[in-house]
C-alpha cells in the first residue's frame, strides 16, 4: 500500500525528516459507518477524539467521523474541545474528564458540554457563571463500578440534584457511566454495571424531578458486544481507528475494522559489518558473520521506545529485525541483502503481503493497542490520507 509513497508528500505543510505516520481517513470513515450499521438508527454515535484522536490527528478524524454519521464528539480535556472549536468544529462536544469549575464559563461560551458529579463543583461552577448570561450543559457521571469518577451513593445523587436545581445556569442534558471490563470475555461484571446504571439513572431522574434525555454507557467494546448498552448514545474511540478493544474479543466483533495508523521511515545509511563488530550503545548486538546493517532515523524521542529492540520492521516487503539499542533519534536494523539509502522502512502497517499490526507492536511492548499510536510523539509528522491523496500534514515541531 505504501511502498510507492513519494519521498516528499504533496502537501502545503511540510516536514524535513524521513519519518512519518500515515493516517488512512477512508479507513476511519468505513469503521464509523460499519460500527453504526450494527446499531439501531436512533442511537447517537459519539466519536471519541481525545489525545489528538488517539494520536491520529483530532481535527481530521473528527471531521471524517462526523461525515460518516457521528453526531457528537468526545474529548478528555476542555483544552482539546476548545482546540476543535477554534478549528471550526461546531458539532456537540462532551468533555469526558474533570474540568475545573473556574473554567466553566469558557466551556459554556463555546457551547461545550462538561461532565460533572460533585455538588460542590456545581455550586462553584454556578458562582463562576453568575452574571455571564451563559448556560452550561452537562452530562452527569454515575459510577457503576469503574470507581474512577462519578456518583456512587444515593446521598451524592441527591446532593448533586439539589445543587443543580438551585443553579438556573446549569442544565443536565445527559447522564452516563463507564464500563470497566466490556473488553473481557466474562460478561457478568458489565451486565451488572449496566443494571446498576439503570437503577442509579432512575434515582437521578427522581431527584431532579424530570427525565434526562440522553443516556450512554458503551465504549467501543460495549458498543460492539452489548446490544443493551446502546441506550441513546455510544462513545466509540479505539474501534473507529480500526483497532479491536482487546485481542480476547477480536474474534467476536460484528464488523471488520481497518487499521488507520501506519508508521514509516527511510534508510539513511547502509554498511557491512565484519564478524565480531558490535553496534549501538552498550554493545548489546555483535555481528556473528558479515552482516548488512542499516540506520533508520527514528528513536525513543519519537515514542519508538527502546523495548522495540528485537522486533521487526518491513523493508522491500520482508521482515528485518531491529538490532542493538534503540537510540533517541535513530536505530539499526539487520538486512538480508544490501538496500539503497532512502529505501522505505515500514514500522507499523503493510508492505506487499507482509503486515505489522498495531497489535503486534502492543504484544511486543507488553501493552494494549491503545497505547501505540498515542505514544508516537508529536515529533513524528502525521500525513493524513484520503482517497489515496494527502489531505493534510501535521508537523507540530515546525
Ligand atoms: C476514552 C473513553 C471512551 C472510548 O473508549 P474506547 O474503548 O476507546 O472506545 C469512552 N468513554 C469514556 C468515558 C472514555 O474516557
GROMACS .gro file of C-alpha atoms and ligand atoms in nm:
model
  413
    1UNK     CA    1   0.000   0.000   0.000
    2UNK     CA    2   0.272   0.247   0.096
    3UNK     CA    3   0.562   0.104  -0.098
    4UNK     CA    4   0.534   0.375  -0.360
    5UNK     CA    5   0.497   0.657  -0.110
    6UNK     CA    6   0.655   0.966  -0.269
    7UNK     CA    7   0.963   1.094  -0.091
    8UNK     CA    8   0.817   1.438  -0.030
    9UNK     CA    9   0.444   1.440   0.049
   10UNK     CA   10   0.243   1.651  -0.191
   11UNK     CA   11   0.108   1.900   0.059
   12UNK     CA   12   0.126   2.259   0.169
   13UNK     CA   13   0.255   2.167   0.513
   14UNK     CA   14   0.599   2.017   0.502
   15UNK     CA   15   0.843   1.829   0.715
   16UNK     CA   16   1.216   1.786   0.687
   17UNK     CA   17   1.270   1.434   0.810
   18UNK     CA   18   1.206   1.097   0.652
   19UNK     CA   19   0.999   0.954   0.934
   20UNK     CA   20   0.622   0.997   0.940
   21UNK     CA   21   0.296   0.839   1.048
   22UNK     CA   22   0.022   0.793   0.793
   23UNK     CA   23  -0.346   0.808   0.884
   24UNK     CA   24  -0.598   0.650   0.649
   25UNK     CA   25  -0.905   0.871   0.682
   26UNK     CA   26  -1.100   0.643   0.447
   27UNK     CA   27  -1.050   0.361   0.697
   28UNK     CA   28  -1.186   0.582   0.975
   29UNK     CA   29  -1.492   0.668   0.768
   30UNK     CA   30  -1.551   0.299   0.688
   31UNK     CA   31  -1.504   0.198   1.051
   32UNK     CA   32  -1.754   0.457   1.177
   33UNK     CA   33  -2.007   0.364   0.909
   34UNK     CA   34  -1.952  -0.007   0.977
   35UNK     CA   35  -1.998   0.027   1.352
   36UNK     CA   36  -2.303   0.249   1.300
   37UNK     CA   37  -2.458  -0.013   1.074
   38UNK     CA   38  -2.467  -0.256   1.367
   39UNK     CA   39  -2.671  -0.011   1.578
   40UNK     CA   40  -3.037   0.093   1.564
   41UNK     CA   41  -3.073   0.425   1.375
   42UNK     CA   42  -3.193   0.617   1.677
   43UNK     CA   43  -2.869   0.563   1.870
   44UNK     CA   44  -2.638   0.865   1.853
   45UNK     CA   45  -2.270   0.800   1.775
   46UNK     CA   46  -2.009   0.991   1.976
   47UNK     CA   47  -1.667   0.980   1.813
   48UNK     CA   48  -1.406   0.994   2.089
   49UNK     CA   49  -1.116   1.205   1.963
   50UNK     CA   50  -0.929   1.270   2.288
   51UNK     CA   51  -0.548   1.270   2.294
   52UNK     CA   52  -0.526   1.410   1.941
   53UNK     CA   53  -0.762   1.143   1.812
   54UNK     CA   54  -0.564   0.862   1.982
   55UNK     CA   55  -0.257   1.002   1.804
   56UNK     CA   56  -0.423   1.010   1.460
   57UNK     CA   57  -0.498   1.386   1.447
   58UNK     CA   58  -0.813   1.507   1.622
   59UNK     CA   59  -0.945   1.756   1.368
   60UNK     CA   60  -0.948   1.540   1.056
   61UNK     CA   61  -1.061   1.225   1.235
   62UNK     CA   62  -1.345   1.424   1.395
   63UNK     CA   63  -1.446   1.567   1.056
   64UNK     CA   64  -1.434   1.223   0.896
   65UNK     CA   65  -1.641   1.066   1.175
   66UNK     CA   66  -1.900   1.345   1.153
   67UNK     CA   67  -1.929   1.290   0.778
   68UNK     CA   68  -1.976   0.917   0.837
   69UNK     CA   69  -2.269   0.980   1.070
   70UNK     CA   70  -2.131   1.066   1.414
   71UNK     CA   71  -2.334   1.340   1.583
   72UNK     CA   72  -2.127   1.405   1.895
   73UNK     CA   73  -1.756   1.429   1.975
   74UNK     CA   74  -1.582   1.331   2.297
   75UNK     CA   75  -1.257   1.472   2.435
   76UNK     CA   76  -1.082   1.415   2.767
   77UNK     CA   77  -0.990   1.778   2.828
   78UNK     CA   78  -1.150   2.118   2.786
   79UNK     CA   79  -0.833   2.224   2.603
   80UNK     CA   80  -0.895   1.955   2.341
   81UNK     CA   81  -1.255   2.065   2.297
   82UNK     CA   82  -1.153   2.432   2.266
   83UNK     CA   83  -0.892   2.337   2.006
   84UNK     CA   84  -1.164   2.171   1.794
   85UNK     CA   85  -1.390   2.476   1.831
   86UNK     CA   86  -1.100   2.706   1.732
   87UNK     CA   87  -1.056   2.495   1.419
   88UNK     CA   88  -1.419   2.537   1.320
   89UNK     CA   89  -1.590   2.226   1.460
   90UNK     CA   90  -1.949   2.316   1.554
   91UNK     CA   91  -2.076   1.966   1.646
   92UNK     CA   92  -2.170   1.899   2.010
   93UNK     CA   93  -1.863   1.810   2.220
   94UNK     CA   94  -1.861   1.639   2.561
   95UNK     CA   95  -1.551   1.668   2.780
   96UNK     CA   96  -1.524   1.327   2.945
   97UNK     CA   97  -1.274   1.421   3.215
   98UNK     CA   98  -1.299   1.659   3.508
   99UNK     CA   99  -1.291   2.032   3.428
  100UNK     CA  100  -1.210   2.298   3.688
  101UNK     CA  101  -1.520   2.492   3.798
  102UNK     CA  102  -1.349   2.825   3.726
  103UNK     CA  103  -1.317   2.721   3.361
  104UNK     CA  104  -1.689   2.655   3.322
  105UNK     CA  105  -1.771   2.997   3.170
  106UNK     CA  106  -1.513   2.930   2.896
  107UNK     CA  107  -1.680   2.597   2.817
  108UNK     CA  108  -2.031   2.744   2.827
  109UNK     CA  109  -1.934   3.030   2.599
  110UNK     CA  110  -1.808   2.781   2.338
  111UNK     CA  111  -2.110   2.554   2.377
  112UNK     CA  112  -1.901   2.268   2.516
  113UNK     CA  113  -2.078   2.012   2.734
  114UNK     CA  114  -1.898   1.912   3.054
  115UNK     CA  115  -1.904   1.611   3.285
  116UNK     CA  116  -1.998   1.669   3.649
  117UNK     CA  117  -2.080   1.460   3.956
  118UNK     CA  118  -1.997   1.666   4.269
  119UNK     CA  119  -2.241   1.905   4.436
  120UNK     CA  120  -1.956   2.138   4.541
  121UNK     CA  121  -1.846   2.159   4.178
  122UNK     CA  122  -2.200   2.256   4.073
  123UNK     CA  123  -2.204   2.534   4.330
  124UNK     CA  124  -1.864   2.670   4.228
  125UNK     CA  125  -1.950   2.642   3.858
  126UNK     CA  126  -2.277   2.822   3.921
  127UNK     CA  127  -2.092   3.103   4.102
  128UNK     CA  128  -1.845   3.128   3.815
  129UNK     CA  129  -2.131   3.152   3.565
  130UNK     CA  130  -2.323   3.415   3.763
  131UNK     CA  131  -2.361   3.737   3.567
  132UNK     CA  132  -2.213   3.595   3.246
  133UNK     CA  133  -2.551   3.508   3.097
  134UNK     CA  134  -2.404   3.178   2.976
  135UNK     CA  135  -2.572   2.843   3.037
  136UNK     CA  136  -2.372   2.524   3.090
  137UNK     CA  137  -2.493   2.194   2.955
  138UNK     CA  138  -2.362   1.895   3.146
  139UNK     CA  139  -2.379   1.520   3.150
  140UNK     CA  140  -2.396   1.373   3.499
  141UNK     CA  141  -2.147   1.093   3.561
  142UNK     CA  142  -2.263   0.789   3.753
  143UNK     CA  143  -2.009   0.539   3.883
  144UNK     CA  144  -2.147   0.190   3.831
  145UNK     CA  145  -1.825   0.007   3.909
  146UNK     CA  146  -1.525   0.165   3.737
  147UNK     CA  147  -1.451   0.358   4.057
  148UNK     CA  148  -1.275   0.638   3.869
  149UNK     CA  149  -1.513   0.935   3.863
  150UNK     CA  150  -1.887   0.964   3.919
  151UNK     CA  151  -2.156   0.949   4.187
  152UNK     CA  152  -2.191   0.623   4.374
  153UNK     CA  153  -2.434   0.678   4.660
  154UNK     CA  154  -2.794   0.793   4.676
  155UNK     CA  155  -2.679   1.078   4.901
  156UNK     CA  156  -2.432   1.203   4.641
  157UNK     CA  157  -2.701   1.187   4.374
  158UNK     CA  158  -2.944   1.371   4.597
  159UNK     CA  159  -2.699   1.649   4.688
  160UNK     CA  160  -2.595   1.681   4.325
  161UNK     CA  161  -2.957   1.711   4.207
  162UNK     CA  162  -3.032   1.976   4.472
  163UNK     CA  163  -2.730   2.180   4.367
  164UNK     CA  164  -2.836   2.157   4.001
  165UNK     CA  165  -3.193   2.258   4.085
  166UNK     CA  166  -3.059   2.565   4.267
  167UNK     CA  167  -2.847   2.668   3.964
  168UNK     CA  168  -3.055   2.817   3.682
  169UNK     CA  169  -2.744   2.848   3.461
  170UNK     CA  170  -2.672   2.473   3.469
  171UNK     CA  171  -2.871   2.216   3.272
  172UNK     CA  172  -2.833   1.838   3.295
  173UNK     CA  173  -2.876   1.721   2.936
  174UNK     CA  174  -2.737   1.371   2.976
  175UNK     CA  175  -2.613   1.105   3.212
  176UNK     CA  176  -2.356   0.834   3.165
  177UNK     CA  177  -2.134   0.572   3.315
  178UNK     CA  178  -1.817   0.397   3.203
  179UNK     CA  179  -1.767   0.022   3.166
  180UNK     CA  180  -1.461  -0.133   3.328
  181UNK     CA  181  -1.449  -0.477   3.167
  182UNK     CA  182  -1.654  -0.478   2.844
  183UNK     CA  183  -1.347  -0.594   2.651
  184UNK     CA  184  -1.322  -0.917   2.852
  185UNK     CA  185  -1.488  -1.247   2.768
  186UNK     CA  186  -1.667  -1.275   3.103
  187UNK     CA  187  -1.985  -1.067   3.065
  188UNK     CA  188  -2.102  -1.071   3.427
  189UNK     CA  189  -1.943  -0.751   3.554
  190UNK     CA  190  -2.056  -0.548   3.252
  191UNK     CA  191  -2.415  -0.673   3.280
  192UNK     CA  192  -2.405  -0.583   3.650
  193UNK     CA  193  -2.274  -0.232   3.567
  194UNK     CA  194  -2.549  -0.176   3.310
  195UNK     CA  195  -2.815  -0.282   3.560
  196UNK     CA  196  -2.661  -0.059   3.827
  197UNK     CA  197  -2.652   0.236   3.584
  198UNK     CA  198  -3.022   0.192   3.505
  199UNK     CA  199  -3.105   0.193   3.876
  200UNK     CA  200  -2.886   0.498   3.952
  201UNK     CA  201  -3.027   0.680   3.649
  202UNK     CA  202  -3.378   0.639   3.784
  203UNK     CA  203  -3.262   0.776   4.119
  204UNK     CA  204  -3.111   1.079   3.949
  205UNK     CA  205  -3.423   1.150   3.744
  206UNK     CA  206  -3.637   1.117   4.054
  207UNK     CA  207  -3.415   1.361   4.246
  208UNK     CA  208  -3.409   1.606   3.956
  209UNK     CA  209  -3.784   1.569   3.917
  210UNK     CA  210  -3.760   1.527   3.541
  211UNK     CA  211  -3.633   1.283   3.280
  212UNK     CA  212  -3.281   1.313   3.138
  213UNK     CA  213  -3.294   1.264   2.762
  214UNK     CA  214  -2.952   1.131   2.676
  215UNK     CA  215  -2.813   0.817   2.844
  216UNK     CA  216  -2.493   0.642   2.749
  217UNK     CA  217  -2.265   0.371   2.881
  218UNK     CA  218  -2.083   0.198   2.598
  219UNK     CA  219  -1.722   0.240   2.490
  220UNK     CA  220  -1.613   0.052   2.174
  221UNK     CA  221  -1.634  -0.289   2.342
  222UNK     CA  222  -1.974  -0.210   2.496
  223UNK     CA  223  -2.100  -0.081   2.161
  224UNK     CA  224  -1.990  -0.385   1.963
  225UNK     CA  225  -2.060  -0.659   2.216
  226UNK     CA  226  -2.360  -0.544   2.425
  227UNK     CA  227  -2.679  -0.452   2.241
  228UNK     CA  228  -2.835  -0.344   2.570
  229UNK     CA  229  -2.552  -0.094   2.636
  230UNK     CA  230  -2.654   0.128   2.344
  231UNK     CA  231  -2.924   0.329   2.529
  232UNK     CA  232  -2.938   0.670   2.348
  233UNK     CA  233  -2.573   0.711   2.255
  234UNK     CA  234  -2.249   0.514   2.224
  235UNK     CA  235  -1.899   0.652   2.279
  236UNK     CA  236  -1.661   0.493   2.033
  237UNK     CA  237  -1.289   0.553   2.042
  238UNK     CA  238  -1.046   0.272   1.967
  239UNK     CA  239  -1.259   0.085   1.713
  240UNK     CA  240  -1.322   0.388   1.495
  241UNK     CA  241  -0.945   0.390   1.444
  242UNK     CA  242  -0.972   0.029   1.332
  243UNK     CA  243  -0.848  -0.150   1.642
  244UNK     CA  244  -1.020  -0.419   1.845
  245UNK     CA  245  -1.081  -0.326   2.211
  246UNK     CA  246  -0.877  -0.632   2.312
  247UNK     CA  247  -0.728  -0.941   2.143
  248UNK     CA  248  -0.969  -1.155   2.351
  249UNK     CA  249  -1.286  -1.011   2.196
  250UNK     CA  250  -1.144  -0.951   1.848
  251UNK     CA  251  -1.296  -1.273   1.705
  252UNK     CA  252  -1.638  -1.175   1.842
  253UNK     CA  253  -1.665  -0.834   1.675
  254UNK     CA  254  -1.964  -0.798   1.438
  255UNK     CA  255  -1.776  -0.568   1.196
  256UNK     CA  256  -1.448  -0.584   1.010
  257UNK     CA  257  -1.226  -0.299   1.124
  258UNK     CA  258  -0.942  -0.147   0.925
  259UNK     CA  259  -0.634  -0.004   1.100
  260UNK     CA  260  -0.596   0.364   1.013
  261UNK     CA  261  -0.249   0.423   1.158
  262UNK     CA  262   0.081   0.327   0.997
  263UNK     CA  263   0.440   0.435   1.063
  264UNK     CA  264   0.721   0.472   0.813
  265UNK     CA  265   1.079   0.588   0.773
  266UNK     CA  266   1.361   0.569   0.521
  267UNK     CA  267   1.708   0.418   0.545
  268UNK     CA  268   1.975   0.688   0.591
  269UNK     CA  269   2.287   0.468   0.585
  270UNK     CA  270   2.389   0.111   0.499
  271UNK     CA  271   2.712  -0.070   0.583
  272UNK     CA  272   2.861  -0.417   0.604
  273UNK     CA  273   2.984  -0.533   0.945
  274UNK     CA  274   3.250  -0.796   0.996
  275UNK     CA  275   3.203  -1.084   1.239
  276UNK     CA  276   3.275  -0.961   1.593
  277UNK     CA  277   3.185  -0.595   1.536
  278UNK     CA  278   2.919  -0.456   1.774
  279UNK     CA  279   2.660  -0.184   1.723
  280UNK     CA  280   2.500   0.095   1.924
  281UNK     CA  281   2.509   0.183   2.295
  282UNK     CA  282   2.606  -0.086   2.537
  283UNK     CA  283   2.720  -0.314   2.252
  284UNK     CA  284   2.419  -0.543   2.301
  285UNK     CA  285   2.447  -0.680   1.947
  286UNK     CA  286   2.753  -0.829   1.780
  287UNK     CA  287   2.764  -0.950   1.420
  288UNK     CA  288   2.828  -1.323   1.407
  289UNK     CA  289   2.929  -1.312   1.039
  290UNK     CA  290   2.940  -1.049   0.764
  291UNK     CA  291   2.614  -0.860   0.809
  292UNK     CA  292   2.434  -0.573   0.634
  293UNK     CA  293   2.320  -0.315   0.886
  294UNK     CA  294   2.104  -0.013   0.802
  295UNK     CA  295   2.037   0.302   1.003
  296UNK     CA  296   1.677   0.423   1.039
  297UNK     CA  297   1.608   0.777   1.170
  298UNK     CA  298   1.354   0.704   1.443
  299UNK     CA  299   1.416   0.660   1.815
  300UNK     CA  300   1.271   0.675   2.160
  301UNK     CA  301   1.213   1.052   2.144
  302UNK     CA  302   0.965   0.968   1.868
  303UNK     CA  303   0.787   0.729   2.103
  304UNK     CA  304   0.962   0.438   1.934
  305UNK     CA  305   1.077   0.317   2.273
  306UNK     CA  306   1.379   0.100   2.349
  307UNK     CA  307   1.163  -0.204   2.421
  308UNK     CA  308   1.107  -0.231   2.043
  309UNK     CA  309   1.459  -0.378   2.017
  310UNK     CA  310   1.427  -0.732   1.881
  311UNK     CA  311   1.104  -0.658   1.694
  312UNK     CA  312   1.073  -0.648   1.315
  313UNK     CA  313   1.026  -0.376   1.054
  314UNK     CA  314   0.945  -0.420   0.685
  315UNK     CA  315   1.198  -0.343   0.411
  316UNK     CA  316   1.133  -0.439   0.047
  317UNK     CA  317   0.828  -0.634   0.164
  318UNK     CA  318   1.032  -0.851   0.404
  319UNK     CA  319   1.080  -0.856   0.779
  320UNK     CA  320   1.409  -0.719   0.917
  321UNK     CA  321   1.496  -0.734   1.287
  322UNK     CA  322   1.575  -0.425   1.495
  323UNK     CA  323   1.923  -0.492   1.635
  324UNK     CA  324   2.116  -0.319   1.912
  325UNK     CA  325   1.987  -0.050   2.144
  326UNK     CA  326   1.737   0.199   2.004
  327UNK     CA  327   1.882   0.550   2.046
  328UNK     CA  328   1.696   0.878   2.100
  329UNK     CA  329   1.666   0.957   1.728
  330UNK     CA  330   1.798   0.657   1.537
  331UNK     CA  331   1.803   0.280   1.536
  332UNK     CA  332   1.964  -0.004   1.344
  333UNK     CA  333   1.818  -0.293   1.152
  334UNK     CA  334   1.972  -0.603   1.001
  335UNK     CA  335   1.915  -0.662   0.630
  336UNK     CA  336   1.943  -0.990   0.442
  337UNK     CA  337   2.057  -0.801   0.132
  338UNK     CA  338   2.204  -0.453   0.100
  339UNK     CA  339   1.938  -0.186   0.036
  340UNK     CA  340   1.982   0.165  -0.103
  341UNK     CA  341   1.975   0.479   0.108
  342UNK     CA  342   1.615   0.617   0.101
  343UNK     CA  343   1.458   0.270   0.092
  344UNK     CA  344   1.120   0.274   0.264
  345UNK     CA  345   1.102   0.115   0.611
  346UNK     CA  346   0.756   0.035   0.746
  347UNK     CA  347   0.744   0.001   1.124
  348UNK     CA  348   0.364  -0.030   1.150
  349UNK     CA  349   0.150  -0.122   0.852
  350UNK     CA  350   0.187  -0.323   0.535
  351UNK     CA  351   0.438  -0.376   0.257
  352UNK     CA  352   0.346  -0.625  -0.013
  353UNK     CA  353   0.196  -0.928   0.159
  354UNK     CA  354   0.359  -0.859   0.497
  355UNK     CA  355   0.179  -0.663   0.768
  356UNK     CA  356   0.293  -0.541   1.109
  357UNK     CA  357  -0.020  -0.457   1.305
  358UNK     CA  358  -0.057  -0.217   1.597
  359UNK     CA  359  -0.149  -0.529   1.792
  360UNK     CA  360   0.188  -0.689   1.710
  361UNK     CA  361   0.365  -0.381   1.850
  362UNK     CA  362   0.140  -0.386   2.158
  363UNK     CA  363   0.224  -0.753   2.220
  364UNK     CA  364   0.595  -0.677   2.171
  365UNK     CA  365   0.577  -0.397   2.428
  366UNK     CA  366   0.350  -0.598   2.661
  367UNK     CA  367   0.078  -0.334   2.649
  368UNK     CA  368  -0.256  -0.260   2.482
  369UNK     CA  369  -0.304  -0.136   2.127
  370UNK     CA  370  -0.448   0.196   2.257
  371UNK     CA  371  -0.104   0.298   2.378
  372UNK     CA  372   0.079   0.256   2.048
  373UNK     CA  373  -0.048   0.544   1.827
  374UNK     CA  374  -0.076   0.762   2.141
  375UNK     CA  375   0.291   0.727   2.233
  376UNK     CA  376   0.425   0.801   1.884
  377UNK     CA  377   0.529   1.153   1.975
  378UNK     CA  378   0.438   1.489   1.825
  379UNK     CA  379   0.786   1.493   1.667
  380UNK     CA  380   0.660   1.239   1.414
  381UNK     CA  381   0.462   1.425   1.145
  382UNK     CA  382   0.115   1.289   1.068
  383UNK     CA  383   0.027   1.259   0.699
  384UNK     CA  384  -0.349   1.226   0.663
  385UNK     CA  385  -0.457   1.041   0.350
  386UNK     CA  386  -0.791   1.048   0.176
  387UNK     CA  387  -0.878   0.872  -0.150
  388UNK     CA  388  -0.507   0.789  -0.179
  389UNK     CA  389  -0.410   1.157  -0.168
  390UNK     CA  390  -0.257   1.365   0.110
  391UNK     CA  391  -0.540   1.561   0.271
  392UNK     CA  392  -0.335   1.728   0.546
  393UNK     CA  393   0.002   1.715   0.716
  394UNK     CA  394   0.060   1.788   1.084
  395UNK     CA  395   0.408   1.870   1.194
  396UNK     CA  396   0.394   2.002   1.547
  397UNK     CA  397   0.770   2.059   1.560
  398UNK     CA  398   0.774   2.334   1.299
  399LIG     C1  399  -1.185   0.707   2.614
  399LIG     C2  400  -1.324   0.689   2.654
  399LIG     C3  401  -1.415   0.622   2.572
  399LIG     C4  402  -1.373   0.550   2.445
  399LIG     O1  403  -1.328   0.422   2.479
  399LIG     P1  404  -1.279   0.318   2.368
  399LIG     O2  405  -1.252   0.194   2.444
  399LIG     O3  406  -1.156   0.376   2.307
  399LIG     O4  407  -1.389   0.305   2.270
  399LIG     C5  408  -1.547   0.619   2.610
  399LIG     N1  409  -1.587   0.677   2.725
  399LIG     C6  410  -1.503   0.739   2.809
  399LIG     C7  411  -1.554   0.799   2.935
  399LIG     C8  412  -1.369   0.747   2.777
  399LIG     O5  413  -1.284   0.808   2.861
   0.00000   0.00000   0.00000
